[in-house]
CSV table of C-alpha atoms in Angstrom, one decimal:
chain,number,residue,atom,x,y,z
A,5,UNK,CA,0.0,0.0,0.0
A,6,UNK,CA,1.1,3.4,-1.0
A,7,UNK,CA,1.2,6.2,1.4
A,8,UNK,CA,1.1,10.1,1.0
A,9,UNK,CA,2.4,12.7,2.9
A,10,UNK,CA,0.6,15.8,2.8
A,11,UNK,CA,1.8,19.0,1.7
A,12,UNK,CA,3.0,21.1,3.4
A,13,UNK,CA,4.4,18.4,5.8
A,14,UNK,CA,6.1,16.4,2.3
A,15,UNK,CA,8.4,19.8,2.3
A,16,UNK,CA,10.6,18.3,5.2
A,17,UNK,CA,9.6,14.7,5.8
A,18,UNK,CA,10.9,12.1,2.7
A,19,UNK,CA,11.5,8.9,3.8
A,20,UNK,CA,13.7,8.3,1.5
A,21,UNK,CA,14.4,4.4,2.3
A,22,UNK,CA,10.3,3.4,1.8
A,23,UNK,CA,9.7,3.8,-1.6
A,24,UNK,CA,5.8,3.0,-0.9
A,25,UNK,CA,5.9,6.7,1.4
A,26,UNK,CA,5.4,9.7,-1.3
A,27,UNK,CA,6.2,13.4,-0.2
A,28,UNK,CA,3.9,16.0,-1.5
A,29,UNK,CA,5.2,19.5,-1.5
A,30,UNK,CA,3.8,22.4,-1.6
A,31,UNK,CA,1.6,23.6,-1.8
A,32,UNK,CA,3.0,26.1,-4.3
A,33,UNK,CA,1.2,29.0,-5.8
A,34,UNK,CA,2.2,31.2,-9.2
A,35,UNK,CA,3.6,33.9,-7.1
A,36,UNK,CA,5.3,34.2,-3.4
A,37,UNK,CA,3.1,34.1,-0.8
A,38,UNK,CA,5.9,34.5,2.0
A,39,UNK,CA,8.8,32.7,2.9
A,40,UNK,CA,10.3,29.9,5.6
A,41,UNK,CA,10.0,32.6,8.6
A,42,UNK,CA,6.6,33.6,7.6
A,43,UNK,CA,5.1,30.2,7.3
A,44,UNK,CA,6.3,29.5,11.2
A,45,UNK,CA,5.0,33.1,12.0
A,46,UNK,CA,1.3,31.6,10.5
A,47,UNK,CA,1.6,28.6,12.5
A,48,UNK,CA,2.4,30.3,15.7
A,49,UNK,CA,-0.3,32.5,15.3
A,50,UNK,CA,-3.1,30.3,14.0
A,51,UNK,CA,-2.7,27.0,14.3
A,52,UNK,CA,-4.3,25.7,17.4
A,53,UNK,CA,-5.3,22.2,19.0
A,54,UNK,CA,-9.2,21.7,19.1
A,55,UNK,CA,-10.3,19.3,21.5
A,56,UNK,CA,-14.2,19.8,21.3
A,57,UNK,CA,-13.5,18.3,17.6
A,58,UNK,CA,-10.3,16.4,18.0
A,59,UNK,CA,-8.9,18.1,15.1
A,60,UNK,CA,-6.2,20.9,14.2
A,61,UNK,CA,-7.1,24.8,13.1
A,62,UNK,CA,-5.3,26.6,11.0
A,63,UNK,CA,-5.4,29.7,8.9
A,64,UNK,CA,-2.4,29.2,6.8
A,65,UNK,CA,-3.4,30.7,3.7
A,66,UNK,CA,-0.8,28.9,1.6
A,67,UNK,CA,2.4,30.5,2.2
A,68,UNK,CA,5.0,29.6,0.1
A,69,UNK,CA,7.8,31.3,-2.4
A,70,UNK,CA,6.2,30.8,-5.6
A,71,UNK,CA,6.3,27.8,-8.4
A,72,UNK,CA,9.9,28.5,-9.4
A,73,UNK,CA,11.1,27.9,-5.8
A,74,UNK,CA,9.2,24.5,-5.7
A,75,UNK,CA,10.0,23.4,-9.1
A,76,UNK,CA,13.6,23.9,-7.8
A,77,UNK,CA,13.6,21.5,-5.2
A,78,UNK,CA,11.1,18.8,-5.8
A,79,UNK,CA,12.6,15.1,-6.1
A,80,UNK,CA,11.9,12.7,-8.7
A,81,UNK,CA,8.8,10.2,-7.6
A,82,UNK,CA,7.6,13.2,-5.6
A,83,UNK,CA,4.3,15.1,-6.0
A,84,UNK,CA,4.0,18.8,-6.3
A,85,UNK,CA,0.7,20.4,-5.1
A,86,UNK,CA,-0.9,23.7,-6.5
A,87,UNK,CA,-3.3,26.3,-5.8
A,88,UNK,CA,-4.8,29.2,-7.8
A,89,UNK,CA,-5.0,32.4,-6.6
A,90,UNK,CA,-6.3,34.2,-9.1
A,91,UNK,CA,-8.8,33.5,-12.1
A,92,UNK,CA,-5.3,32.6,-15.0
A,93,UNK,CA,-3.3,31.1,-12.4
A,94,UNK,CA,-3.9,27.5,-13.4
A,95,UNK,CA,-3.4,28.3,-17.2
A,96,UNK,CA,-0.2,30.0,-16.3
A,97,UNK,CA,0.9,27.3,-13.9
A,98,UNK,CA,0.6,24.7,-17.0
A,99,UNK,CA,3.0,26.6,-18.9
A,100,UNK,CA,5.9,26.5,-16.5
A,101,UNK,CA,5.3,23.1,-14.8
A,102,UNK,CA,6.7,20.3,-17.0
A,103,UNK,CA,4.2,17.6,-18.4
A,104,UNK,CA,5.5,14.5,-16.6
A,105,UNK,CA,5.7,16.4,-13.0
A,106,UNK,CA,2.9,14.5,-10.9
A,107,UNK,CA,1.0,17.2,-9.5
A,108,UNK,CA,-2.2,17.3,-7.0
A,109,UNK,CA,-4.6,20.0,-7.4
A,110,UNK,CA,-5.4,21.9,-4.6
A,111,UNK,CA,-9.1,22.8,-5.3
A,112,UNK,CA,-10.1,23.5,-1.8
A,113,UNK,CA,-7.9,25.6,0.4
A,114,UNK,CA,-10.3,27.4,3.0
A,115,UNK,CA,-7.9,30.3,3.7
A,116,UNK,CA,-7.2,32.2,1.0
A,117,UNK,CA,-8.2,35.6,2.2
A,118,UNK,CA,-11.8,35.3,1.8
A,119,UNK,CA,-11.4,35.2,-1.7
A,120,UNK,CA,-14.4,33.9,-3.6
A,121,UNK,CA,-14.2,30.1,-4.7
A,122,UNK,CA,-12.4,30.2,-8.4
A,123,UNK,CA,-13.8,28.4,-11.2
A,124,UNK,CA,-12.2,24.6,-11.8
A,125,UNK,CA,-12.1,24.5,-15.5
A,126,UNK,CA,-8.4,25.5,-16.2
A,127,UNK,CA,-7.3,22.5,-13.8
A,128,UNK,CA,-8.4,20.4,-17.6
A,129,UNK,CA,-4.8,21.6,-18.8
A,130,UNK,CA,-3.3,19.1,-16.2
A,131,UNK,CA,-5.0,16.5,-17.1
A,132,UNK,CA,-4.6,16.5,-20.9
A,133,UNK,CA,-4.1,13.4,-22.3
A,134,UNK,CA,-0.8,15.2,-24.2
A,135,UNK,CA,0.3,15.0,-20.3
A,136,UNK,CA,2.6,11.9,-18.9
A,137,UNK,CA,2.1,12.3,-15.5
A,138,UNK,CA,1.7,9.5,-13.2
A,139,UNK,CA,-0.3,11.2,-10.5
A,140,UNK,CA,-2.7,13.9,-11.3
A,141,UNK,CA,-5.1,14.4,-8.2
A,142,UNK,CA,-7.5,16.8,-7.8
A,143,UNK,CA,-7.3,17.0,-4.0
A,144,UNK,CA,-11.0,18.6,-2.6
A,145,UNK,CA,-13.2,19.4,0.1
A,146,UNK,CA,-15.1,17.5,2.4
A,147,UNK,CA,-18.2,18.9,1.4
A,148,UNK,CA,-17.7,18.3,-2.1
A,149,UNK,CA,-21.2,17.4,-3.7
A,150,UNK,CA,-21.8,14.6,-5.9
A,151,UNK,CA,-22.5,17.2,-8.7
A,152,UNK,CA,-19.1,18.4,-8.6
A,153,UNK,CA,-17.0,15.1,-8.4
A,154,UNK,CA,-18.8,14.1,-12.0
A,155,UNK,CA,-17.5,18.1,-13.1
A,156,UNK,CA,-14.6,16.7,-11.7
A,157,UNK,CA,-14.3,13.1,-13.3
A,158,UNK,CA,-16.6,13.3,-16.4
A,159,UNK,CA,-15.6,16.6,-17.4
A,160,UNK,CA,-12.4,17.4,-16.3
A,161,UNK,CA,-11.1,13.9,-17.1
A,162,UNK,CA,-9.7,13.9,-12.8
A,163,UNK,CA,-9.4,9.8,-12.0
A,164,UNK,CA,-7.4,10.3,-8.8
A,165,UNK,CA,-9.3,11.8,-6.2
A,166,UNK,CA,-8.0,13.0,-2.6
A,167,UNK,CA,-10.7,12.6,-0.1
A,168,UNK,CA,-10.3,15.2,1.6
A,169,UNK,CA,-8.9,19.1,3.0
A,170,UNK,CA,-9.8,20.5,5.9
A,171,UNK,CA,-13.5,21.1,6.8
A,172,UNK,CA,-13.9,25.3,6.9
A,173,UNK,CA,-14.9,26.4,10.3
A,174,UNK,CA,-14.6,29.6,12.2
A,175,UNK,CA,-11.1,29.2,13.3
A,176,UNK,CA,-10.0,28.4,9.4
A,177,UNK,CA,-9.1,25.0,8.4
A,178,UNK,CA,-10.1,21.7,10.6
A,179,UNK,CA,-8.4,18.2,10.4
A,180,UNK,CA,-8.6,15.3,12.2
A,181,UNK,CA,-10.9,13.0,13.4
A,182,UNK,CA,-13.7,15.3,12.5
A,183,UNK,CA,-13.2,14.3,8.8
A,184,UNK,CA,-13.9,11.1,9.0
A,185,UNK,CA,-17.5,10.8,8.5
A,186,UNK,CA,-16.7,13.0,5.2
A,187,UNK,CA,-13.9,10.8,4.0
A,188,UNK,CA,-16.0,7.7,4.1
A,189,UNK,CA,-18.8,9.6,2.5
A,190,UNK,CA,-16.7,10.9,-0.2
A,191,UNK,CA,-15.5,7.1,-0.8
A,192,UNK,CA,-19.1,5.7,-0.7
A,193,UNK,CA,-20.3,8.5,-3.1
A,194,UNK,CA,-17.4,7.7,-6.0
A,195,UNK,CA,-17.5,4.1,-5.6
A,196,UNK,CA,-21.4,4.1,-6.5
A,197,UNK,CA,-21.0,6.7,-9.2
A,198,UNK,CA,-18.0,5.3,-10.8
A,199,UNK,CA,-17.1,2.2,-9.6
A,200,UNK,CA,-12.9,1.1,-10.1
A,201,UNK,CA,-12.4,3.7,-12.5
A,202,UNK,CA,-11.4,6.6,-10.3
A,203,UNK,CA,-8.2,5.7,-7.5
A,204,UNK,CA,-9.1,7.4,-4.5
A,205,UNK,CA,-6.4,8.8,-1.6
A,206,UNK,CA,-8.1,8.6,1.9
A,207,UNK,CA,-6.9,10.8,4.4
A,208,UNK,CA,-8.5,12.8,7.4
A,209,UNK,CA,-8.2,11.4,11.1
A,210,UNK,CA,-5.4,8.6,10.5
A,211,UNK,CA,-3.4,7.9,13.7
A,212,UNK,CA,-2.7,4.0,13.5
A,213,UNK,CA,-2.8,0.9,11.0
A,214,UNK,CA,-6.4,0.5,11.5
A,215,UNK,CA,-8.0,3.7,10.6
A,216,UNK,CA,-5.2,3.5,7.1
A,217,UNK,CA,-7.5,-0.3,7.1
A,218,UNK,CA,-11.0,0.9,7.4
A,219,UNK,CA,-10.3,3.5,4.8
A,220,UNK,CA,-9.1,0.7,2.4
A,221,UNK,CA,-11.8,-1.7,3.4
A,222,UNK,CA,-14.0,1.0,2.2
A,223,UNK,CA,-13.0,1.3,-1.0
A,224,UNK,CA,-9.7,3.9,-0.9
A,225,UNK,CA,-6.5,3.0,-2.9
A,226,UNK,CA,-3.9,5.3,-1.2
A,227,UNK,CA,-4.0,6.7,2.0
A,228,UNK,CA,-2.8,10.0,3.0
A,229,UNK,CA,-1.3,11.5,6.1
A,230,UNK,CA,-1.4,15.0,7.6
A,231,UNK,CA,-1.9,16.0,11.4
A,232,UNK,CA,-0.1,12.7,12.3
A,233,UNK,CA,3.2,14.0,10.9
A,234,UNK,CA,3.7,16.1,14.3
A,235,UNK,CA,4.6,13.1,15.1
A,236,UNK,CA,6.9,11.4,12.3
A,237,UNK,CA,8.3,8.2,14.8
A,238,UNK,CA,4.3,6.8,14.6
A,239,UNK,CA,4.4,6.8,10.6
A,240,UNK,CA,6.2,3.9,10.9
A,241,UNK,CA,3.8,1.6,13.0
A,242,UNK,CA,1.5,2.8,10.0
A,243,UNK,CA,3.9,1.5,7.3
A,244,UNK,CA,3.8,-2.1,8.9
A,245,UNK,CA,1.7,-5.0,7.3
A,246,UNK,CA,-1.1,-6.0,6.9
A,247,UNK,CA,-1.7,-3.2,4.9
A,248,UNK,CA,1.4,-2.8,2.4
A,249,UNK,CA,1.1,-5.0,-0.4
């Protein structure tokens, strides 16, 4: 079994020696959106522990140094996630990012500066069948309607589906626990509408072996990992069998 780590937490954690543990980076924007010092100033000042929900806020916002800084340092066999910012960005982004880079969309960040949602029809330029990438994953929201995954699959042409980012909420962002009841919706939803056809990542809420199990048993491919990376030395009691195969 194949195991992601989230952006931004695939900026710093590789695992180089498990070749079934993929780093996403990111997630990288068109233009700089702050550097190192101002991503740990964000986190300082918004991330916080929830434990009415179990989860983690933040109100990140995506800062990063811009596509050409990621470009720069992304390894092979690694995935680079991006966001728009503005209406052109994905159009632009397709022009600087090579064909074979596997990327995931990020098509539902819920602090971008109370921007309005952008429109998702660009993100077809990554998923051109010109393209030779081996991931292309439109990564989306928990409340992501049914309507929108066939916009997604049907029209876009997406067939890798990351279920899910963070549920908005006052504070910002949420994740943990609290997405669980989304994630297996999500999975129940595509494997009803489109059976085999689409490979799903599963991530939301996954501290040990058996919540990277029920997702699978449900109907998930890959399985992703986020809030658990405060905590790298536990990754490896998730990389253990029964679950790698």
């Amino acid at each position: 079994m194949k195991f992601f780590i989230a952006a931004p937490f695939g900026n710093y954690l590789k695992f180089n020696s498990h070749s079934n543990i993929i780093p996403v980076t990111g997630t990288w924007t068109l233009e700089h959106r702050g550097g190192l010092v101002f991503r740990i100033w964000r986190i300082i000042k918004t991330m916080r522990y929830d434990r009415k929900n179990n989860g983690w806020t933040n109100k990140l916002g995506l800062p990063n140094p811009g596509i050409y800084s990621g470009l720069k340092r992304i390894n092979p066999n690694e995935v680079l996630s991006i966001a728009a910012i503005e209406s052109d960005d994905f159009n632009k982004l397709s022009k600087i990012i090579p064909t074979t880079q596997s990327l995931e969309i990020n098509l539902s960040c819920p602090n971008l500066d109370d921007k309005q949602p952008l429109s998702w029809h660009d993100a077809a330029l990554f998923t051109d069948k010109k393209n030779n990438r081996k991931y292309c994953i439109a990564k989306i929201s928990p409340e992501t309607t049914r309507e929108q995954l066939s916009f997604l699959i049907d029209q876009l042409g997406f067939s890798q589906i990351h279920c899910c980012n963070t549920l908005p909420v006052k504070e910002g962002g949420l994740s943990g626990k609290s997405l669980i009841p989304y994630v297996e919706n999500l999975i129940k939803v595509i494997r009803e509408n489109w059976g085999d056809s689409v490979e799903i990542i599963a991530g939301g809420g996954v501290n040990s072996s058996q919540d990277a199990i029920n997702y699978i048993n449900l109907g998930a491919n890959y399985i992703s990992l986020g809030t658990i990376c405060f905590s790298p030395w536990k990754i490896k009691k998730i990389d253990q069998p029964p679950i790698i195969c």
